[in-house]
mmCIF file of C-alpha atoms in Angstrom:
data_model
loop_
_atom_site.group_PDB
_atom_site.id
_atom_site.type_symbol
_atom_site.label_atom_id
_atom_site.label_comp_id
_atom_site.label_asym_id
_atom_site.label_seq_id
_atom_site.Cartn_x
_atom_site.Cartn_y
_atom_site.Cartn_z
ATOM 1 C CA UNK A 135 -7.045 -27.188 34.783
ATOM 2 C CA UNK A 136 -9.847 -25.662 37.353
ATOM 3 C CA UNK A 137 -10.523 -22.507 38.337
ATOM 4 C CA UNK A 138 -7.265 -20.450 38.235
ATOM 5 C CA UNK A 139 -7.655 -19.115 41.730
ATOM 6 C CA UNK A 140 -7.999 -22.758 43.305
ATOM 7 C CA UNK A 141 -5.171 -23.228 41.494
ATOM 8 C CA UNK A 142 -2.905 -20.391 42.570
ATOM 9 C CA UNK A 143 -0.473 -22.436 44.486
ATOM 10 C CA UNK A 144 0.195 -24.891 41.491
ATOM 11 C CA UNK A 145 1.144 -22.038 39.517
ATOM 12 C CA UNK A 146 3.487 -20.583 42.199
ATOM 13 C CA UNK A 147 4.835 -24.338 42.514
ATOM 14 C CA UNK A 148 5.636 -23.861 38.548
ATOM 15 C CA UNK A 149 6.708 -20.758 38.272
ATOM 16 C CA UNK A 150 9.491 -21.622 41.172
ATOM 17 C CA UNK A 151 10.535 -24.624 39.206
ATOM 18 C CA UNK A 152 10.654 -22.131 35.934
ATOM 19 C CA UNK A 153 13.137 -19.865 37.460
ATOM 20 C CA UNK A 154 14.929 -22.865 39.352
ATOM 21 C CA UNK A 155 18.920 -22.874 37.152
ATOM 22 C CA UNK A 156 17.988 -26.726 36.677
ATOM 23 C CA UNK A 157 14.690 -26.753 35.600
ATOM 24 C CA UNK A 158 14.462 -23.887 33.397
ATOM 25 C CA UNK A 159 15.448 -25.788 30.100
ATOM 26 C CA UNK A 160 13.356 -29.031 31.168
ATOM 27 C CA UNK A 161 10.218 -26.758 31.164
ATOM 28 C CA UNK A 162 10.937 -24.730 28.150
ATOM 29 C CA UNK A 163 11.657 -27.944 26.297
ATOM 30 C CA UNK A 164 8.396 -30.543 27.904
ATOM 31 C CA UNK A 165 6.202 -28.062 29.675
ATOM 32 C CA UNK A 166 6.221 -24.857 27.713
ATOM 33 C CA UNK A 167 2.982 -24.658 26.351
ATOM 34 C CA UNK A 168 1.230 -25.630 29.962
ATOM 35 C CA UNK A 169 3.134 -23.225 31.594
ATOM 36 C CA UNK A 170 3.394 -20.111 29.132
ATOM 37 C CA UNK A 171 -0.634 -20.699 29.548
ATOM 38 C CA UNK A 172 -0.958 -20.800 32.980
ATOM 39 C CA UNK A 173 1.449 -18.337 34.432
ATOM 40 C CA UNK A 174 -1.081 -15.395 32.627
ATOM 41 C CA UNK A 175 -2.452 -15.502 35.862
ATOM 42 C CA UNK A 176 -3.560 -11.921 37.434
ATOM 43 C CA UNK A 177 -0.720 -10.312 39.382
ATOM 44 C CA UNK A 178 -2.758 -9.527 42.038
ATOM 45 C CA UNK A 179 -3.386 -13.329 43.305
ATOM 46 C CA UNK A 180 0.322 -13.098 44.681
ATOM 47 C CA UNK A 181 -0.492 -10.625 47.471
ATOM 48 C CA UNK A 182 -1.959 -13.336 49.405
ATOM 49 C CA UNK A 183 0.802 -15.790 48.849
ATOM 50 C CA UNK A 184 4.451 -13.496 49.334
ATOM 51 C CA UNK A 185 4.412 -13.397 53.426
ATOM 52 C CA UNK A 186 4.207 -17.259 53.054
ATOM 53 C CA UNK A 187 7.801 -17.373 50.842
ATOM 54 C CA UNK A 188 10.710 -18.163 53.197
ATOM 55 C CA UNK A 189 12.706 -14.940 53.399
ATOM 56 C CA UNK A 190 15.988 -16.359 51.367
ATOM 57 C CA UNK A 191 13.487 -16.553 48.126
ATOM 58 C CA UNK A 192 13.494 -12.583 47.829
ATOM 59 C CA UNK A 193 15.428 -13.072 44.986
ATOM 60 C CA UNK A 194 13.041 -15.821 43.609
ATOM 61 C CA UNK A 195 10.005 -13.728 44.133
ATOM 62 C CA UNK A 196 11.249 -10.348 42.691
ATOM 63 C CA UNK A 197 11.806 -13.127 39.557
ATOM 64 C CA UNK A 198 8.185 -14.286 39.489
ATOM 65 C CA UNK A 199 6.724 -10.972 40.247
ATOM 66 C CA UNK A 200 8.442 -9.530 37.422
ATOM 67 C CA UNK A 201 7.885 -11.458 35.362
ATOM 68 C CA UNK A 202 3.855 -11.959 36.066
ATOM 69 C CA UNK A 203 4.223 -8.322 35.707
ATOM 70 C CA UNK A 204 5.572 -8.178 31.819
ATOM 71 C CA UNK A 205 2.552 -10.899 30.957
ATOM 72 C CA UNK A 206 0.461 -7.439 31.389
ATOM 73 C CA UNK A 207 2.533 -5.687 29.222
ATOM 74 C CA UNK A 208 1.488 -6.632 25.310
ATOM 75 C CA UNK A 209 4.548 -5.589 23.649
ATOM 76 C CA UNK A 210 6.193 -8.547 25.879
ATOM 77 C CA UNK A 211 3.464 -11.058 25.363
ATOM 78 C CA UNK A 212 3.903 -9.863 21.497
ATOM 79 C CA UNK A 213 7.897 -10.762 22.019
ATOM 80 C CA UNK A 214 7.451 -13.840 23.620
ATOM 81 C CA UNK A 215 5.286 -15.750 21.274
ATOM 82 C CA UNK A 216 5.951 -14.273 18.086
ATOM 83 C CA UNK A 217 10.170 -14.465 18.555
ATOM 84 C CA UNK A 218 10.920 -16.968 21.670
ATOM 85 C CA UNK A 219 12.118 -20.175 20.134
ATOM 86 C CA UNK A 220 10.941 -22.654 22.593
ATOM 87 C CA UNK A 221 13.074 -25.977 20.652
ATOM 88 C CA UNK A 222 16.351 -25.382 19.346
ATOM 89 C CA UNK A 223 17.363 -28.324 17.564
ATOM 90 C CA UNK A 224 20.790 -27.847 15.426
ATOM 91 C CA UNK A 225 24.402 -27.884 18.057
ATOM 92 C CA UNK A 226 27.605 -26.899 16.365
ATOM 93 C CA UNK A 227 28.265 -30.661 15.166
ATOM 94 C CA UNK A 228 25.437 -30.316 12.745
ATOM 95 C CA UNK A 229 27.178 -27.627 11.400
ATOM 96 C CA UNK A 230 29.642 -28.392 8.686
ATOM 97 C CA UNK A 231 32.700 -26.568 8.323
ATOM 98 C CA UNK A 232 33.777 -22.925 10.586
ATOM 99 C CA UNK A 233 35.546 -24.730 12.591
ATOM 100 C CA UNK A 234 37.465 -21.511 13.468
ATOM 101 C CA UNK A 235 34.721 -19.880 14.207
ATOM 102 C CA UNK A 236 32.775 -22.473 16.874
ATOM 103 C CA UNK A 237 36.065 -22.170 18.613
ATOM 104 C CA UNK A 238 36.148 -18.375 18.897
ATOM 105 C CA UNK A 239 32.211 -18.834 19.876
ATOM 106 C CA UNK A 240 32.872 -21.437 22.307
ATOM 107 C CA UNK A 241 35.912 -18.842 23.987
ATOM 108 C CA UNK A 242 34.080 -15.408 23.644
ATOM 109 C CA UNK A 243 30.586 -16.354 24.809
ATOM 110 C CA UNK A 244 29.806 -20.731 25.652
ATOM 111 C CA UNK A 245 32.840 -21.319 28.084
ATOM 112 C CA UNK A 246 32.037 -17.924 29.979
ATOM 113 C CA UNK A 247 28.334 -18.858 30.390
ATOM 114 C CA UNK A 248 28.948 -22.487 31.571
ATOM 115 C CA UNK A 249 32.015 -21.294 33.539
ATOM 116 C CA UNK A 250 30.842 -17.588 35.018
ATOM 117 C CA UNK A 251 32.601 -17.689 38.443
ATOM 118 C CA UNK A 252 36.141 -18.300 35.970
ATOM 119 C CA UNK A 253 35.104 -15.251 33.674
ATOM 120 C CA UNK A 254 34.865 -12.386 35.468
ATOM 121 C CA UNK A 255 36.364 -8.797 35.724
ATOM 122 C CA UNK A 256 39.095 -8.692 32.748
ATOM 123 C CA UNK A 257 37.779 -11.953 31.594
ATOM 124 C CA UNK A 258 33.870 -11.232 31.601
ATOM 125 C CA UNK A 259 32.878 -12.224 28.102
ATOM 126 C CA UNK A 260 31.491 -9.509 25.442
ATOM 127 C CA UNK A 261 27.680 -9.078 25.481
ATOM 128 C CA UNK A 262 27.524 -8.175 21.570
ATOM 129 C CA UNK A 263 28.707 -10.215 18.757
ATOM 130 C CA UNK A 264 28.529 -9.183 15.050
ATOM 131 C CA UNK A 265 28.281 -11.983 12.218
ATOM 132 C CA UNK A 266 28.461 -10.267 8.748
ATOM 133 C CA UNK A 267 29.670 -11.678 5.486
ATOM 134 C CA UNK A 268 27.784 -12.957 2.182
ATOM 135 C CA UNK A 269 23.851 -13.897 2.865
ATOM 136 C CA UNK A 270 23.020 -17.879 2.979
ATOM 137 C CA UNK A 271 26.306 -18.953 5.090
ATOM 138 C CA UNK A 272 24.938 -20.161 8.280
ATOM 139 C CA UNK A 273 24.690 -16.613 10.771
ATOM 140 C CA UNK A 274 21.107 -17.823 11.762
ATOM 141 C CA UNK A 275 22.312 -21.285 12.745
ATOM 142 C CA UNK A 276 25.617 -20.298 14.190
ATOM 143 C CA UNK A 277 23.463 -18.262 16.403
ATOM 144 C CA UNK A 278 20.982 -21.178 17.407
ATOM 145 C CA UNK A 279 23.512 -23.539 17.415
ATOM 146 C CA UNK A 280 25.179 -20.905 20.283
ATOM 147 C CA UNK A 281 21.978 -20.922 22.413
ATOM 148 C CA UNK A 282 21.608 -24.702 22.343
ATOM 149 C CA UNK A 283 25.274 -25.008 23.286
ATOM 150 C CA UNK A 284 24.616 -23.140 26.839
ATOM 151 C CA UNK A 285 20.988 -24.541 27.325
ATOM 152 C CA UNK A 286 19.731 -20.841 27.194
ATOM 153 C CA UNK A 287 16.647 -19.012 26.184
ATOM 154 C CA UNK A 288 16.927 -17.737 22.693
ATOM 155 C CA UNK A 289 15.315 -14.583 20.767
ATOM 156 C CA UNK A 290 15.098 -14.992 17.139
ATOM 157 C CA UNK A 291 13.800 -11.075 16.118
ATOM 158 C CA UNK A 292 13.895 -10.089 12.486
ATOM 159 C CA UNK A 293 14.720 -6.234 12.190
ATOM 160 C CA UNK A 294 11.308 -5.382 10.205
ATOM 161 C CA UNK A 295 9.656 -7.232 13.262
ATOM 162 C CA UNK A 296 10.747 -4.151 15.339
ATOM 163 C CA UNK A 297 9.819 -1.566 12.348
ATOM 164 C CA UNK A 298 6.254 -0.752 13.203
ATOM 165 C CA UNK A 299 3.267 0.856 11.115
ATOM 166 C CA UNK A 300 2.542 3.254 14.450
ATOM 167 C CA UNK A 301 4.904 5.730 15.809
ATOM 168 C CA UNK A 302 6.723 4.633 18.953
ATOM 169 C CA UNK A 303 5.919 0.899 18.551
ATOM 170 C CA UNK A 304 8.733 -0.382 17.511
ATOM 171 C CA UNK A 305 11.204 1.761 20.416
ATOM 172 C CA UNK A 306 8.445 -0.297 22.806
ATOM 173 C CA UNK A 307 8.974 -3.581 21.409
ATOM 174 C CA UNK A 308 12.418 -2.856 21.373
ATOM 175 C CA UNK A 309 12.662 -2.374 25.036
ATOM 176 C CA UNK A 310 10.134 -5.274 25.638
ATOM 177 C CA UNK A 311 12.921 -7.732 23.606
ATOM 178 C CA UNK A 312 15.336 -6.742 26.165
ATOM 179 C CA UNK A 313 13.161 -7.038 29.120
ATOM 180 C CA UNK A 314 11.703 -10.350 28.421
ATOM 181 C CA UNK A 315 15.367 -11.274 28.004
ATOM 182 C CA UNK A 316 17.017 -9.885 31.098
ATOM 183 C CA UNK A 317 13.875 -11.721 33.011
ATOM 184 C CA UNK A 318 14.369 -14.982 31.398
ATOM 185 C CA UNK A 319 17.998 -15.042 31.434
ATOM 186 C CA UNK A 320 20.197 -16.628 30.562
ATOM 187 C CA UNK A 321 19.236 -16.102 27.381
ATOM 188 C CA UNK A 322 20.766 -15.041 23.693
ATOM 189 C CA UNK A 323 19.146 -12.324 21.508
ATOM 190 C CA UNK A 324 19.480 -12.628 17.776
ATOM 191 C CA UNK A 325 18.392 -9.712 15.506
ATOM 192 C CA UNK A 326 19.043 -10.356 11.766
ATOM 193 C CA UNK A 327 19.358 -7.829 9.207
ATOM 194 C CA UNK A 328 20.323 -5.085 11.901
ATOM 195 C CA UNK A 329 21.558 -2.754 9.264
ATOM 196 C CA UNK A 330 18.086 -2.084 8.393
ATOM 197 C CA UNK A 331 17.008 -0.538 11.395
ATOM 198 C CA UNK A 332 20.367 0.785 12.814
ATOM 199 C CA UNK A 333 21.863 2.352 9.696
ATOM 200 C CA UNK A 334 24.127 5.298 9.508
ATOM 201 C CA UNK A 335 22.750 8.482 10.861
ATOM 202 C CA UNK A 336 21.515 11.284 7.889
ATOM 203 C CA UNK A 337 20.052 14.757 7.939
ATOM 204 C CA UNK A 338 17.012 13.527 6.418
ATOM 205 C CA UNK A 339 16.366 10.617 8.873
ATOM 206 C CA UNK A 340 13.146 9.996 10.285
ATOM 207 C CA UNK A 341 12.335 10.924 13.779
ATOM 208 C CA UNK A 342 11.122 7.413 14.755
ATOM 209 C CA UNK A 343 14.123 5.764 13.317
ATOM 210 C CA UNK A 344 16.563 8.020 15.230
ATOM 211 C CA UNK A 345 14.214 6.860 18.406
ATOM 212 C CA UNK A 346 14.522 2.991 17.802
ATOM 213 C CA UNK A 347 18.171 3.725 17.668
ATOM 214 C CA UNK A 348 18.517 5.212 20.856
ATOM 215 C CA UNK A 349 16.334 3.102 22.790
ATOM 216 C CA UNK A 350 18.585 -0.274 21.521
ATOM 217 C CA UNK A 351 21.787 2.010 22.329
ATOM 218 C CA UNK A 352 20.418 2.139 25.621
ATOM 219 C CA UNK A 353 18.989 -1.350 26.031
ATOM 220 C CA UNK A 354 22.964 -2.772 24.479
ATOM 221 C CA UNK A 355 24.503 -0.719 27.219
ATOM 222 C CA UNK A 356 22.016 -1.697 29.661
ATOM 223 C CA UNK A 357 23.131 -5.723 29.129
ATOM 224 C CA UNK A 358 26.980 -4.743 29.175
ATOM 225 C CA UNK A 359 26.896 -2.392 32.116
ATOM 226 C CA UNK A 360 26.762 -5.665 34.424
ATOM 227 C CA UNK A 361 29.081 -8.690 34.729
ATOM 228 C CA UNK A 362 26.683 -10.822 36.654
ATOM 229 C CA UNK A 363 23.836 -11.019 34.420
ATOM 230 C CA UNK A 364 23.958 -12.926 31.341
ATOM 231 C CA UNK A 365 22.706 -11.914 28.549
ATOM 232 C CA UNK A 366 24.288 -11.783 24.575
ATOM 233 C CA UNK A 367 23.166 -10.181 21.653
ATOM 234 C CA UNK A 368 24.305 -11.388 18.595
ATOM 235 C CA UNK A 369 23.319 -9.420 15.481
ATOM 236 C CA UNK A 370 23.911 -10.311 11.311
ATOM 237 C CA UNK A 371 24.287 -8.351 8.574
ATOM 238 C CA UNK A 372 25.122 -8.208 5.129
ATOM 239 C CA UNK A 373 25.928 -5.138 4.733
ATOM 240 C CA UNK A 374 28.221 -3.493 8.107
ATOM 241 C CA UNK A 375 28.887 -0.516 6.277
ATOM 242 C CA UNK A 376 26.003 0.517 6.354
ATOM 243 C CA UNK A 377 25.754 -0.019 10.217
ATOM 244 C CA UNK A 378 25.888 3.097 12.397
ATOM 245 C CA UNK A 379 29.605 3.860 14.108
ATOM 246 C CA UNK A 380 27.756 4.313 17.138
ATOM 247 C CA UNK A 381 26.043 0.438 16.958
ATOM 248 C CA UNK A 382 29.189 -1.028 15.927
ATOM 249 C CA UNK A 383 31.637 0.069 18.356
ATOM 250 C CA UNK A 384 29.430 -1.489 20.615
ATOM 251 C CA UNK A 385 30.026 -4.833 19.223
ATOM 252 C CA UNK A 386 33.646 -5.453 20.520
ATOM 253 C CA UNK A 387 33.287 -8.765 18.750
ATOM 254 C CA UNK A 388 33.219 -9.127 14.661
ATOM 255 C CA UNK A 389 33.077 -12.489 13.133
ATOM 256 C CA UNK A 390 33.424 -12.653 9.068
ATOM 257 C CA UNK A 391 30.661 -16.044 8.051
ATOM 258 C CA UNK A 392 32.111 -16.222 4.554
ATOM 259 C CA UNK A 393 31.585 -18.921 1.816
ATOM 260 C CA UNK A 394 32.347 -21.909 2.428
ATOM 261 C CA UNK A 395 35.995 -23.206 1.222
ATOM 262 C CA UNK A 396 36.497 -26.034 -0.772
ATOM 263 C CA UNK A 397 37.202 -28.868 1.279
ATOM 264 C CA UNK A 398 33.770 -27.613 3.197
ATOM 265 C CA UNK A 399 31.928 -27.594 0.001
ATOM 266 C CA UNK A 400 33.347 -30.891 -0.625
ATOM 267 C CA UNK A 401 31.634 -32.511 3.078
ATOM 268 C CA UNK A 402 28.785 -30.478 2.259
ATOM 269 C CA UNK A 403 27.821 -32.270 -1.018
ATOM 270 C CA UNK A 404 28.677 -35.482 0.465
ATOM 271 C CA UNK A 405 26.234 -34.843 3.633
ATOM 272 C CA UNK A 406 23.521 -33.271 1.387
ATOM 273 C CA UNK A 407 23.721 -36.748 -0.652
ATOM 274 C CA UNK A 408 24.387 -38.989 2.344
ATOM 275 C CA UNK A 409 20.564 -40.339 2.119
ATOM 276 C CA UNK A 410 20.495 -40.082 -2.005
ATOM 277 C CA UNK A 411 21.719 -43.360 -4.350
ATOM 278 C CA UNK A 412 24.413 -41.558 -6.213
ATOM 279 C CA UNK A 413 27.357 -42.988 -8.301
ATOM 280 C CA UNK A 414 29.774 -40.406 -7.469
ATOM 281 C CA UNK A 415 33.670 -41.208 -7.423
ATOM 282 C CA UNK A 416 35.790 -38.732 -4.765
ATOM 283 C CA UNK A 417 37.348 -37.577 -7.680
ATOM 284 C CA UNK A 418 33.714 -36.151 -8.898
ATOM 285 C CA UNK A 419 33.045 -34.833 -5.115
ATOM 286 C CA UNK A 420 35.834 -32.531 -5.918
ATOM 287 C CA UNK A 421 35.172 -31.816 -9.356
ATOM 288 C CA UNK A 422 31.543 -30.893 -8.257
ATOM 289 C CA UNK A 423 33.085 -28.868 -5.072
ATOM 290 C CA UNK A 424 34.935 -27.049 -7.568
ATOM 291 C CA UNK A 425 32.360 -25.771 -10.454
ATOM 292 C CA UNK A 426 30.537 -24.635 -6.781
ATOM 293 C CA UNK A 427 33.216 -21.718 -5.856
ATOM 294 C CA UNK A 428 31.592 -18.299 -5.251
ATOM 295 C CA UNK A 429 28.180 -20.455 -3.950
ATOM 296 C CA UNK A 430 26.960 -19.781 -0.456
ATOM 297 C CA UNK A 431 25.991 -22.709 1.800
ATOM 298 C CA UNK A 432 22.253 -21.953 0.987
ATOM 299 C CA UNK A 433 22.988 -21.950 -2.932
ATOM 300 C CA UNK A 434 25.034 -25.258 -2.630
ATOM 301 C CA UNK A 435 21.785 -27.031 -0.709
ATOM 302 C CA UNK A 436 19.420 -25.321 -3.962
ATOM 303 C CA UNK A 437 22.215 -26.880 -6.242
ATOM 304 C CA UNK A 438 22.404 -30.355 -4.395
ATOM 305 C CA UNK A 439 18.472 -30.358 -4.389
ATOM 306 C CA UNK A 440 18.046 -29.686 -8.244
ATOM 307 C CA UNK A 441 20.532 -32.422 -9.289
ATOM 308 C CA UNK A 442 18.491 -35.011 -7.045
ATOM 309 C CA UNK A 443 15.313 -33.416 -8.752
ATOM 310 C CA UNK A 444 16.909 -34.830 -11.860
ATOM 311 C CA UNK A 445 16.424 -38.604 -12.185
ATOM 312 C CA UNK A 446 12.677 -37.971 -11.058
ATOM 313 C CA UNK A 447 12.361 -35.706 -13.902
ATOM 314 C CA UNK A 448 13.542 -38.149 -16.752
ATOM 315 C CA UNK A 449 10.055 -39.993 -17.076
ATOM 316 C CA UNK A 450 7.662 -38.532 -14.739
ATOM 317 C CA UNK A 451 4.675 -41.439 -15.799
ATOM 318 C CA UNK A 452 6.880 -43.632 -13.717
ATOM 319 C CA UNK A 453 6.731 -41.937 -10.661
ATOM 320 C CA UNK A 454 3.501 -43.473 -9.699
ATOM 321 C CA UNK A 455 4.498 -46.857 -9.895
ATOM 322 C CA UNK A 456 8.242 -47.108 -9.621
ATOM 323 C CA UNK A 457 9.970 -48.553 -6.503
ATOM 324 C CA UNK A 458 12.098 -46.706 -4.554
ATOM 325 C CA UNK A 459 15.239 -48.202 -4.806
ATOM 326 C CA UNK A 460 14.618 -48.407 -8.991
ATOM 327 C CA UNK A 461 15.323 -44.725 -8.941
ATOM 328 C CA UNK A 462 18.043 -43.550 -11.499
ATOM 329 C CA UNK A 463 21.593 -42.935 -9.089
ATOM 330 C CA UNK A 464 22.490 -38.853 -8.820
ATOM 331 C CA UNK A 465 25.605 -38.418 -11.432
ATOM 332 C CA UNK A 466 27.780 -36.327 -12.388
ATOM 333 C CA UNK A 467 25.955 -35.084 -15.722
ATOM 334 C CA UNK A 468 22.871 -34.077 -12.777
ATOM 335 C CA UNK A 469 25.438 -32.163 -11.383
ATOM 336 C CA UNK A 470 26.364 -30.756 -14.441
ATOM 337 C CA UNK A 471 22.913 -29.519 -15.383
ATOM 338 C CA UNK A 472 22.092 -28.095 -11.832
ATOM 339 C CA UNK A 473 24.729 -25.919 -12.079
ATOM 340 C CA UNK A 474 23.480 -24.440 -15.177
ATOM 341 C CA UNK A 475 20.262 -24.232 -13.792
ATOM 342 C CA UNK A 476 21.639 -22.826 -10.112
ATOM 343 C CA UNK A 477 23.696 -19.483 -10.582
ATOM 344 C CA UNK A 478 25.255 -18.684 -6.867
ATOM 345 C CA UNK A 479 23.352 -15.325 -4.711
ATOM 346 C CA UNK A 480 26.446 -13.098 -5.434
ATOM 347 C CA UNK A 481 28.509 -12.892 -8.843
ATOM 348 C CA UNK A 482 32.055 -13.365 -8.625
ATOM 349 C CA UNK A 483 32.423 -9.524 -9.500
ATOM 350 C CA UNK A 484 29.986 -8.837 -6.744
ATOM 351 C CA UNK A 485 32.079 -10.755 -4.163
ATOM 352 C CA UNK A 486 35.047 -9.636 -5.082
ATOM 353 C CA UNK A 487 34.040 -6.129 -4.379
ATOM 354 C CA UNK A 488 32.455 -7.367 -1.265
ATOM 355 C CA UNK A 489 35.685 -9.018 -0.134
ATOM 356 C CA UNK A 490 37.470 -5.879 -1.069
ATOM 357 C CA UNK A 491 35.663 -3.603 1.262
ATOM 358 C CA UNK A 492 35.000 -5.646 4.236
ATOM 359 C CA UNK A 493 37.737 -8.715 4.698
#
């Protein structure tokens, strides 16, 4: 690429096309790797080049300069390539099933981003979102499927990502999460397993707990205290009750991801076996959709997997040589077995009492 200082003005040239509302998701999506590279460049090769920006840019420049600026900060270099997801490649249609809940997505926080001179004032969207329910129904995808809906930059953060060995590290990357996002915005933040890190408040809590609390109280209210910019935080959980009061009244939006009913579990099986010879009737879709009540999404795909594992298993010395389209059809009786073999994440007693306290 040269030297970087011959090369200043190629960089600048980027880095304008980066911020540019048009360009952003082209470069994120083709260029990403030349330009997350290249735009490491020292902050101080700018000086010479910000008299030479037409004055209506101030906005632009303020952009690049902060944003050269957080490449010198390690917690958001650490943020950027350990949790920026630079291809999102599921959209809601590859999501089977929730129907009601893409449309209350698409009303709450994809209309308002694609349509932001509509929802303003009254009608500003929510800048939190809670997904909670049963683990292995989807919250993770939901959530990328959201970002790739408004073309936006997403943040994929795991809550022991933010739980650090040293004391004040985690309150840092924390506020670096936020600031990367604010710079980069639009963009979505997703933080899964929140209750972890934001549980209820005790008398025997640790003091760098009750900090990484307080700095994401401040960074939450930091995104909600403005209607122009535009960025969402959308946090899972299995567990709300668990969540601080403090956390969740903050999220004026909570969606219930629960299992999957049966005419879902029915397209499910179907689309899991779309590419799979099977002799399956419609009547033995549904019989199979039944026996699968009480099975998350993610236990139905372990369940679907082990009964195609099935006709490979009956005389594994045939593998070797046997043509593809000789393989045994996926039956019923596979089915059968698999669901012997498969028992679903939560017992029917556990749901139950799951249902019971948070429906």
């Amino acid at each position: 690429m040269g030297n970087i200082h011959s090369q200043k003005w190629s960089y600048i040239g980027v880095l304008v096309l980066f911020f540019h509302k048009s360009n952003r998701t082209k470069f994120l999506n083709r260029r990403n790797q030349w330009l997350w590279k290249n735009c490491k460049m020292e902050f101080d090769l700018l000086n010479n080049v910000t008299n030479k920006l037409h004055k209506n840019n101030n906005k632009l420049l303020n952009l690049i300069i902060n944003f050269l600026q957080a490449q010198k900060d390690p917690y958001c270099q650490q943020i950027i390539e350990t949790s920026m997801i630079r291809k999102i490649d599921v959209g809601f249609e590859d999501i089977i099933g929730l129907e009601h809940i893409k449309n209350q997505l698409e009303e709450t926080i994809i209309l308002p981003n694609l349509r932001p001179d509509i929802y303003t004032g009254i009608r500003a969207p929510p800048k939190g979102i809670l997904f909670y329910g049963p683990p292995g129904n989807g919250k993770t995808l939901l959530a990328k499927a959201v970002a790739n809906q408004i073309k936006c930059c997403f943040f994929n953060i795991s809550a022991s990502t933010l739980v650090q060995k040293h004391l004040g590290e985690g309150e840092k990357l924390m506020r670096a999460l936020f600031d990367v996002a604010f710079q980069l915005q639009p963009s979505v933040i997703f933080v899964d397993e929140i209750d972890s890190i934001l549980s209820k408040r005790s008398q025997n809590e640790h003091e760098a707990s009750r900090r990484l609390k307080t700095e994401f109280l401040i960074s939450f209210d930091g995104i909600q205290s403005s209607d122009q910019d535009r960025v969402f935080l959308i946090a899972a959980t299995n567990r709300p009750q668990d969540i601080d009061d403090a956390v969740l009244r903050r999220f004026t939006v909570k969606i219930l991801i629960d299992q999957p009913e049966l005419k879902v579990r029915v397209e499910m099986v179907k689309s899991l076996l779309s590419k799979v010879k099977n002799n399956l009737t419609e009547q033995q879709f549904q019989y199979v959709a039944e026996k699968l009540q009480g099975y998350s999404a993610s236990d139905i795909k372990a369940v679907v997997k082990e009964a195609c594992m099935r006709p490979l298993r009956t005389d594994r010395t045939l593998i070797l040589s046997i043509h593809r389209q000789d393989i045994r059809a996926v039956s019923k009786e596979d089915f059968d077995f698999a669901l012997e073999q498969v028992k679903p994440t939560l017992s029917q007693q556990q749901y139950e009492e799951y249902v019971k306290n948070f429906k």
